[in-house]
Amino acid sequence: MWATRFVQVRGAAALVQETGKHPGELKDAVASPAGTTIEGIRRLESHGFRGTVIDAVVGAAERASALSRMGK
């Protein structure tokens, strides 16, 4: 199940990069107001998904920087 979620997040990130559009704009283009996609997004956001992703990216970047300084 986690592998599927990872692939979905990676695909969404690739779409943002490829189109140059803001993630919110893409969300609005695919999510019906009362549909399944927006319900999933609502639940992700209610559990702090956005902050968790940001924290993970920042943490990985900080660790990469530290490893780089150590010559690894």
Backbone as a ProteinNet text record, in pm:
[ID]
protein_1_A
[PRIMARY]
MWATRFVQVRGAAALVQETGKHPGELKDAVASPAGTTIEGIRRLESHGFRGTVIDAVVGAAERASALSRMGK
[TERTIARY]
82.3	0	87.3	195.9	282.6	349.3	384.2	448.7	355.2	228.5	130.1	118.3	115	104.7	227.7	344.1	467.3	464	420.8	412.9	316	205.9	108.8	167	235.4	296.3	405.3	486.4	592.2	532.2	423.6	357.4	301.8	245.6	193.5	305.9	417.8	532.8	584.9	589	634.9	541.4	411.6	314.9	334.6	361.7	389.3	513	616.7	740	718.2	648	628.2	541.2	436.7	342.9	381.3	456.9	490.1	372.8	264.6	146.5	157.5	91.2	84.8	4.4	46.1	-28.1	-177.1	-209.6	-350.1	-429.2	-366	-431.6	-459.1	-362.2	-382	-489.9	-489.9	-592.4	-730.7	-745.5	-875.1	-920.3	-824.1	-857.6	-907.6	-867.9	-904.4	-1003.2	-1022.1	-1105.9	-1245	-1345.8	-1484.2	-1516.3	-1600.8	-1629.4	-1677.9	-1751.4	-1801.6	-1752.2	-1638.6	-1590.2	-1491	-1441	-1350.1	-1212.9	-1163.5	-1030.4	-1026.2	-1124.9	-1124.5	-1144.4	-1218.6	-1235.4	-1102.4	-1028.4	-896.3	-803.4	-804.8	-721.4	-760.9	-890.3	-938.4	-886.1	-889.4	-842.1	-691	-617.4	-472.3	-439.9	-505.8	-478.5	-522.1	-629.4	-674.7	-577.1	-492.2	-391.9	-251.9	-243.3	-114.6	-22.1	-77.7	4.4	99.5	50	132.9	255.1	232.7	343.5	441.6	389.1	474.8	564.4	508.4	587.8	694.5	656.5	753.2	865.1	829.7	929.8	1023.6	969.3	1052.1	1150	1103.9	1191.1	1301.3	1265.1	1364.5	1465.8	1418.1	1508.2	1604.4	1554.1	1640.5	1744.3	1703.5	1797.9	1905.6	1865.4	1963	2061.3	2011	2099	2193.4	2143.8	2228.7	2339.6	2305.8	2405.2	2511.2	2466.5	2560.5	2652.3	2597.4	2678.5	2778.4	2735.4	2824.2	2943.1	2916.4	3024.2	3121.4	3071.1	3155.3	3228.6	3201.6	3267.9	3212.6	3086.6	3024.9	2927.9
-118.6	0	125.7	126.7	244.5	269.2	161	176.7	246.6	212	276.3	423.9	457.1	597.9	676	614.1	680.2	709	611.1	629.4	742.4	751.8	857.6	995.1	1006.7	1135.3	1172.1	1074	1099.3	1142.2	1079.6	1117.2	1258.4	1295.2	1431	1533.2	1502.6	1593.9	1608.3	1498.2	1503.6	1589.6	1579.1	1659.5	1808.4	1844.8	1984.8	2032.5	1951.3	1989.6	2000.6	1905.4	1902.9	2017.4	2050.7	2153.7	2293.7	2303.1	2433.6	2498.8	2423.4	2477.4	2457.3	2545.5	2534.7	2409.4	2335.9	2215.5	2241	2356.4	2388.5	2400.1	2452.8	2464.8	2325.9	2236.5	2099.9	2028.4	2048.8	1987.9	2033.4	2163.1	2216.3	2160.7	2127.3	2075	1930.5	1854.6	1712.8	1676.2	1760.8	1726	1786.6	1699.4	1746.1	1793.5	1896.5	1951.3	1848.3	1747.8	1647.9	1508.1	1500.9	1372.5	1303	1191	1108.4	1172.8	1239.6	1300.6	1408.5	1497.2	1606.4	1551.8	1442.4	1381.4	1325.3	1261.1	1211.4	1324.4	1432.4	1549.5	1610.2	1619.9	1675.9	1594.7	1463.8	1378.4	1387.7	1392.2	1409.3	1538	1646.2	1775.7	1779.3	1708.4	1708	1633	1550.5	1475.8	1534	1655.3	1723.5	1676.9	1622.9	1569.2	1672.7	1790.6	1894.8	1926.7	1947.8	1977.9	1862.4	1740.5	1622.5	1611.8	1635.8	1629.8	1738.7	1859.4	1969.4	1936	1885.5	1849.3	1740.5	1642.6	1534.7	1587.8	1676.2	1732.3	1816.8	1899.6	1983.4	1895	1794	1704.3	1632.3	1585	1516.3	1611.6	1734.7	1833.5	1867.6	1883.2	1912.8	1797.5	1675	1558.7	1548.2	1574.2	1570.9	1674.2	1791.9	1897.3	1854.9	1795.3	1749.9	1640.8	1547.1	1440.3	1496.2	1596.5	1659.3	1725.3	1792.6	1857.4	1754.9	1634.7	1529.4	1451.8	1486.4	1420.2	1283.6	1260.6	1129.5	1139.2
0	0	0	79	83.3	-50.3	-120	-250.8	-347.7	-344	-431.1	-398.4	-272.3	-231.4	-275.1	-260.9	-302.6	-452.3	-531.1	-676.5	-710.1	-637.9	-663	-631.7	-520.1	-483.4	-583.4	-621.4	-719.1	-852.9	-893.3	-1018.1	-1012.3	-898.6	-882.6	-889.5	-826	-830.2	-972.5	-1046.1	-1185.3	-1269.2	-1244.3	-1319	-1292.6	-1168.6	-1135	-1210.4	-1211.1	-1280.9	-1431.4	-1488.7	-1633.4	-1682.8	-1607.2	-1652.8	-1607.9	-1498.5	-1443.2	-1371.5	-1353.3	-1286	-1135.3	-1061.2	-915.9	-879.8	-775.4	-736.3	-711.4	-655	-631.9	-760.6	-863.2	-994	-1052.7	-1039.5	-1088.7	-1008.2	-877.1	-791.2	-834.4	-857.1	-897.8	-1032.2	-1118.5	-1250.7	-1245.4	-1143.4	-1139.8	-1030	-932	-817.1	-828.8	-835.7	-832.7	-691.9	-678.3	-545	-442	-483.8	-388.8	-424.1	-494.7	-543.5	-451.9	-500.9	-422.8	-405.6	-509.5	-500.8	-394.1	-394.1	-296.3	-155	-141.1	-8.5	40.8	-47.9	-10	28.9	-48.5	-18.9	115.5	139.2	265.7	384.3	370.3	480.2	497.8	387.6	398.3	472.8	434.5	496.6	642.5	676.6	816.4	907.3	848.2	925.3	909.8	858.9	851.6	740.7	633.7	524.9	466.8	439.5	377.4	463.3	591.5	681.6	694	691.8	700.1	577.7	460.2	336.8	337.5	375.7	380.8	479.1	596.3	696.3	644.2	573.4	518.2	414	327.7	223.9	287	383.7	451.7	524.9	594.8	666.2	573.4	460.6	364.1	306.4	277.1	223	325.5	450.8	556.1	573.2	568.4	582.7	463.2	343.6	224.3	235.3	285.8	303.8	405.5	516	618.9	564.8	490.6	432.7	332.2	257.8	159.6	229.1	340.4	416	474	502	557.8	448.2	323.1	211.8	178.1	210.8	182.7	68.6
[MASK]
++++++++++++++++++++++++++++++++++++++++++++++++++++++++++++++++++++++++

